[in-house]
Amino acid sequence: MSVLRPFKATDMFKFNNINLDIWTETYGIGFYLSYLSRWPDLCCVQESPNGQMMGYVLGKAEGAGIEWHGHVTAITVAPEYRRLGLARKMMNLLELVSDELYKGFFVDLYVRCANKVAVEMYEGMGYSVYRRVREYYGSLGNGRGGRDDEDAFDMRKPLSRDPNRISVRPNGRDVIVSAQDVS
Amino acid sequence: MSAAAVALDRQIRPVYDALDTGSNKSAIVTCNKLLKKYPRHELIKALKALALVRSQKIEESLVLCEEVLELKPTSDATLTAMMHVLRGLGRHKDMVKMFEEAYKQQPHNEELGIQNFFANVRASQWKSAQLVATRMHKQFQDDRYLYWTVISTVLQAEEHGTPLQLRELLYKLAHRLVVSSPTPSYVNSERFHLHLSILLKLDLIDDAHKLLDSPVGRNICATNLSCNELRREVWKLKGLIQEEGDSAKGLILDKDDRNWLEFLSVLDATFADLADKGTDPSEEALDVTRARIRDTEQLFLKVVEKDGLRDRTGLLSLLELEKRSRAHGLSSDENRLITLLQEYLEKFSHKPSCHQDLLSYTQLKGDELQKWKTILDSFSFSFSTEDELARVINLLKLQRHNLLPSEITHDAETARAALYTEKYLQGLKFGATLPSTELQPADDLALLAATSYVSLWKLTTDDGYLYSAVALLEYALIKSKQSYSAKLMLVRLYRLLGAPAQALEHYRALRVKQVQNETLSYFILSRTSMFSSAAIGDLTFASECLEANQIYLTNSQETGDFIIRAFSAEKYSQIPEFVTFEDRLENSLQRDLIKIEHLRMRLAHENIISDIVDLELIELKFIFDRVHHDNRDTNVLPSYQPRSSPDFNTQTLLFDIYEGHGFLRTFLKLYIRCLQQGSDLDDTVEEKLLIGDRPKKRPDVPGDLSLRDRLCERSEEDLKELTQDEVSLVEFAGALGDWLEKYHDYARPHPSAVLAEASKQTELKTGHPLKGLEIPVSNGNGHKKDEEVPAFVEPPELIVRYFDEMKTKFNELKDASSPVEALHVAAIVQEAFLILVVESLRFKNQTVVKQNKLGNLAASIKSIRTNAIANLKEISVGLIKRSESECTAESRKAFVEECSMVIDAGIDHDFVLGVAKKGLDARKKVLEGFGKGIARICTNYTTN
């Protein structure tokens, strides 16, 4: 029971119930406006029938040549609306648009290596680890999860333009790169 | 580039480097050196002007700025530097002029055309933007410029205050332009979106349908949610409800689409024949609908079967179907709703959203409500797994939602609070090993308990229940450090209890940033001046205001750039959205409520002198005619109160009032009038001295009403947003203004004298007198000699008695359980006194009094001030005395005793004692700080 609709600039006035959650970053307005001024079709919201925001995704299209792809910059769901498959629905849209409109070769996203639930969820959606990025989330010191908290998995899912699946590889977890190499 | 030019270029580079790194001083020094060599060089002058603006040396910068503008620059570097200068000075209109001139000089320079267009966009001058784009389209033949013309025309139509007829004309023009385009709009989904939105505005539904019903139209909608949104609207307006329903069915069945919008389309189609509410439906229509309901039910049942427990949409759509069938009297089974609700509970009550999902289907009454309650009761309320805990939470919330007023009694609520607390403590075991970043699965039970305590407080007015709520929520925060709901609730409760420091601590822990300040800062900044000890130099809340204000500066600096980016990238669907966003922040109600609070604190904090009066006056006048938008987020606070009772947000508003447009208008009027009377700046002076663009004139303000008349207008509706004491302040200020007006008008120096003085000051600073200022010959000492001195009139009783009466009121309230009311009265009396100070500033000057023969008036004011100070001193003593009784061992003990229910439930006594200590200490501090502040103001203005 959720409405999938485009993310609008004025949603910034409505997203507190999502963004007050500790894992969701609130960026400067320029961040959201820059996504909307370039890739409005890759940014969408899930909303409850009474108009409350449940989650949103912000994405972009980037890369050159066979690296041209859709990228999930932020995906988040409010705590009370988790475990309802909302993220999957938003990912479906982002994949559809990346595939059919942008004609990307794949969609990729970054996720904390420690976030097992999320990694498994993305695997369930057809994503696989392409590489591990050292200290992508900054060096946190000796946190609870250690390196797994600092490092990110770059996960990819090939789209129809990559029928031979050249954008993914089976041993991605063993391929380690530094954060500078990807940004 | 010649060798000389290269050399110069090399010499200028350090200026840019200095500007980039914020070393404005060094930039100025380098520019000065270069200007000796190249005294007429426009770029160096422009860069120096920029460095000066950034060093806040406005007057000096203005001189250079004018010089460069006179040279009518066309070089990209100079124009860019000047763009930053003019932005810094708030002179968007001059920026437009500058680019206009440049483009005029080089009409073949496309880049200058674009810059000219963007300057208009920045200044929201859509009409001129449209003209520039039209010219560019003719000249450069790029379709992009045609679409820029179109969107500028649309934005002009949508501007606040555009008359309806003109609006329609503009849309028609936009339409004509779109169809004149050599390439069809559908080559680009964003152009297509713009085209469709214009057709919708003009009600050209058939045209829109034709476009959308083409293969390319369908293609675009398949991957573009924004266009698809418009398509849905067109289909609805064209009455294609059945077709839309059929297509939605296909998406639901074949593509597993679970977007609720598709389900709504199916439902709309099901009941389409009954949509006309004006007439009774025919038997035939009813039969058709019955058959459709059966079909739809089959479809939804298939979804339920297919999705199982994976997705709840199917079952919810059955509920919606039944709800609508009932609304039309077509339900075939009176138990159907209850059966479906029960099924939903059985399948999905372990999902946290279950309670929210069902709310709109559980507005039940009579026997059905009874049945529903029986079903809820029939579930087990014990839990041994996390899923079962989630189910219990949902059951309790749903039970609470449907409580009748007769069930919300003292005993019943007490029992519920105890039950919620007990379950909460039991439920904590499921989160025992979670990292501190996670939320406890049992959290909502603590929120429910707090909600119950607030109900009890409302029922009994006994603050002890608020203590209990606070103690429990504080405990919940120990267990669930990131629970923003608990924090927000605590912010509210601590303010009610007069413990602002604790409220602030929790507010800060939310780490509110960026745009969230706009929607959330009201939690802490609403009526914040009454909690501020600004008078003794504690600027905590004043800085909080400044911090929250940052977002508005960011908005005015950045959003315009992104509007321009959206133009460059031709994202037409976003441009109106960005414009709305910018406008909603620029003209935000919260922004100006903060401004008022900040002003109230500033007047208490600083020694009131004419500079402050002038500056604040100008700022408030800028705000006065804004059409304000209220973006405050009132939905973020969870409410689990029964539907028969007000929600948590309403219940915990300070003084039961949500201040809004009326509050703001009233205080703006009050302060503008007061500051205007105290100031020497009349409109003519202000017009001459003010730098930067003026606010746009509001078309809906009647032209024959003077500002003075508007300031004196009183709206009973607006006053409803004020407390009784605030209303008394308005009356006091009004009476004071009426009494002193003629003396101010008589004694105020002539504008020519004010301007001459301003020019003199500028010359002292910059070496140049004010430009463009023709100072009329002054007629001697300034005041209007031909007029008679206004006769002295005794002050109205209201003013004379005000301070005595307010002190009496303070004395009545000062020993109440919560000190908030007394504090409020104290703050209002202090404010009334500061208003008196502003209003009497002019008459403190002996020369003015003598020159204008206002001796009687000055004496009368003095006696009012003396009496006011005597009363304020007593209030100050009262506050300090009260502060001494807060946070004593005895009061802490009393607090803890009030929390016996929480302690009996198992929360540690010492923990509650700690909460008591912090809360009461915060109270003590605010009372002491405010009391001392009043004392300081008394001392300050006794001698001053």
Short mmCIF file of C-alpha atoms in Angstrom, two decimals, chain A residues 40-173:
data_model
loop_
_atom_site.label_atom_id
_atom_site.label_comp_id
_atom_site.label_asym_id
_atom_site.label_seq_id
_atom_site.Cartn_x
_atom_site.Cartn_y
_atom_site.Cartn_z
CA PRO A 40 14.82 13.62 -12.00
CA ASP A 41 13.66 10.34 -13.52
CA LEU A 42 16.07 8.40 -11.31
CA CYS A 43 14.74 9.90 -8.07
CA CYS A 44 11.51 8.62 -6.58
CA VAL A 45 9.50 8.36 -3.40
CA GLN A 46 7.30 5.75 -1.80
CA GLU A 47 4.42 7.39 -0.03
CA SER A 48 1.60 6.06 2.10
CA PRO A 49 -1.97 6.78 0.94
CA ASN A 50 -2.26 9.48 3.62
CA GLY A 51 0.71 11.33 2.15
CA GLN A 52 3.41 10.32 4.59
CA MET A 53 6.78 9.61 3.02
CA MET A 54 7.92 6.03 3.55
CA GLY A 55 11.19 5.98 1.66
CA TYR A 56 13.03 7.40 -1.30
CA VAL A 57 15.80 6.71 -3.74
CA LEU A 58 18.18 9.12 -5.44
CA GLY A 59 20.10 7.89 -8.44
CA LYS A 60 22.20 9.06 -11.33
CA ALA A 61 23.61 7.89 -14.63
CA GLU A 62 27.37 8.05 -15.12
CA GLY A 63 30.45 6.44 -16.64
CA ALA A 64 31.85 6.21 -20.14
CA GLY A 65 31.74 3.45 -22.74
CA ILE A 66 30.90 0.07 -21.29
CA GLU A 67 31.05 1.64 -17.84
CA TRP A 68 27.94 3.72 -18.59
CA HIS A 69 25.51 2.76 -15.84
CA GLY A 70 22.83 3.75 -13.37
CA HIS A 71 24.04 4.40 -9.86
CA VAL A 72 22.07 4.28 -6.62
CA THR A 73 23.34 7.19 -4.56
CA ALA A 74 20.93 6.92 -1.68
CA ILE A 75 18.14 4.55 -0.84
CA THR A 76 16.32 4.72 2.46
CA VAL A 77 13.14 3.57 4.12
CA ALA A 78 11.68 4.95 7.39
CA PRO A 79 12.05 2.50 10.29
CA GLU A 80 8.32 1.79 10.60
CA TYR A 81 8.04 0.86 6.93
CA ARG A 82 10.90 -1.57 6.72
CA ARG A 83 10.49 -5.22 5.82
CA LEU A 84 7.67 -4.42 3.40
CA GLY A 85 9.63 -4.68 0.18
CA LEU A 86 9.64 -0.95 -0.48
CA ALA A 87 13.34 -0.79 -1.32
CA ARG A 88 12.86 -3.50 -3.90
CA LYS A 89 10.07 -1.57 -5.61
CA MET A 90 12.18 1.56 -5.79
CA MET A 91 15.15 -0.41 -7.10
CA ASN A 92 12.93 -1.94 -9.76
CA LEU A 93 12.06 1.50 -11.04
CA LEU A 94 15.63 2.69 -10.99
CA GLU A 95 16.73 -0.41 -12.91
CA LEU A 96 13.93 -0.02 -15.41
CA VAL A 97 14.82 3.61 -16.12
CA SER A 98 18.56 2.90 -16.22
CA ASP A 99 17.90 0.10 -18.67
CA GLU A 100 15.23 1.41 -20.98
CA LEU A 101 15.83 5.13 -20.88
CA TYR A 102 19.50 5.61 -20.16
CA LYS A 103 20.53 2.34 -21.85
CA GLY A 104 23.10 1.65 -19.16
CA PHE A 105 25.07 -1.58 -19.04
CA PHE A 106 24.44 -2.14 -15.35
CA VAL A 107 23.25 -0.58 -12.11
CA ASP A 108 25.59 -0.30 -9.17
CA LEU A 109 25.49 0.70 -5.55
CA TYR A 110 27.75 0.89 -2.53
CA VAL A 111 26.94 -0.78 0.75
CA ARG A 112 28.81 -1.12 4.02
CA CYS A 113 30.43 -4.57 4.09
CA ALA A 114 29.15 -4.96 7.65
CA ASN A 115 25.56 -4.45 6.57
CA LYS A 116 24.82 -8.12 5.97
CA VAL A 117 21.06 -7.67 5.80
CA ALA A 118 21.41 -5.17 2.99
CA VAL A 119 24.06 -7.16 1.12
CA GLU A 120 21.82 -10.22 1.19
CA MET A 121 18.82 -8.18 0.11
CA TYR A 122 20.72 -6.84 -2.90
CA GLU A 123 21.97 -10.33 -3.72
CA GLY A 124 18.36 -11.43 -3.67
CA MET A 125 17.65 -8.74 -6.24
CA GLY A 126 20.35 -9.98 -8.58
CA TYR A 127 23.28 -7.84 -7.49
CA SER A 128 26.71 -9.27 -6.87
CA VAL A 129 29.86 -7.88 -5.35
CA TYR A 130 32.11 -6.41 -8.03
CA ARG A 131 34.85 -5.16 -5.73
CA ARG A 132 35.57 -4.17 -2.19
CA VAL A 133 36.45 -0.51 -1.68
CA ARG A 134 38.78 0.24 1.22
CA GLU A 135 37.73 2.97 3.67
CA TYR A 136 34.93 4.14 1.42
CA TYR A 137 32.97 5.30 4.46
CA GLY A 138 36.01 6.99 6.01
CA SER A 139 38.35 5.57 8.54
CA LEU A 140 36.31 5.09 11.67
CA GLY A 141 39.10 3.68 13.79
CA ASN A 142 38.41 0.54 15.75
CA GLY A 143 34.67 0.50 15.44
CA ARG A 144 32.45 -2.38 16.32
CA GLY A 145 32.57 -3.85 12.87
CA GLY A 146 36.21 -2.92 12.19
CA ARG A 147 37.09 -2.86 8.51
CA ASP A 148 33.70 -4.12 7.51
CA ASP A 149 32.28 -0.87 8.83
CA GLU A 150 34.64 1.29 6.83
CA ASP A 151 34.81 -0.67 3.60
CA ALA A 152 32.13 -0.80 0.98
CA PHE A 153 31.09 -3.47 -1.45
CA ASP A 154 30.53 -2.07 -4.90
CA MET A 155 27.63 -4.24 -6.05
CA ARG A 156 26.42 -4.49 -9.61
CA LYS A 157 23.58 -5.93 -11.58
CA PRO A 158 23.86 -6.22 -15.35
CA LEU A 159 21.08 -4.80 -17.50
CA SER A 160 19.73 -5.99 -20.84
CA ARG A 161 22.50 -4.18 -22.69
CA ASP A 162 25.00 -6.50 -21.07
CA PRO A 163 23.66 -9.94 -21.96
CA ASN A 164 27.08 -11.51 -21.54
CA ARG A 165 27.36 -10.16 -18.02
CA ILE A 166 30.72 -8.57 -18.57
CA SER A 167 29.99 -5.92 -15.97
CA VAL A 168 30.05 -8.46 -13.13
CA ARG A 169 32.49 -11.08 -11.88
CA PRO A 170 32.25 -14.03 -9.56
CA ASN A 171 35.20 -13.24 -7.30
CA GLY A 172 34.38 -9.58 -6.63
CA ARG A 173 34.80 -9.89 -2.87
#
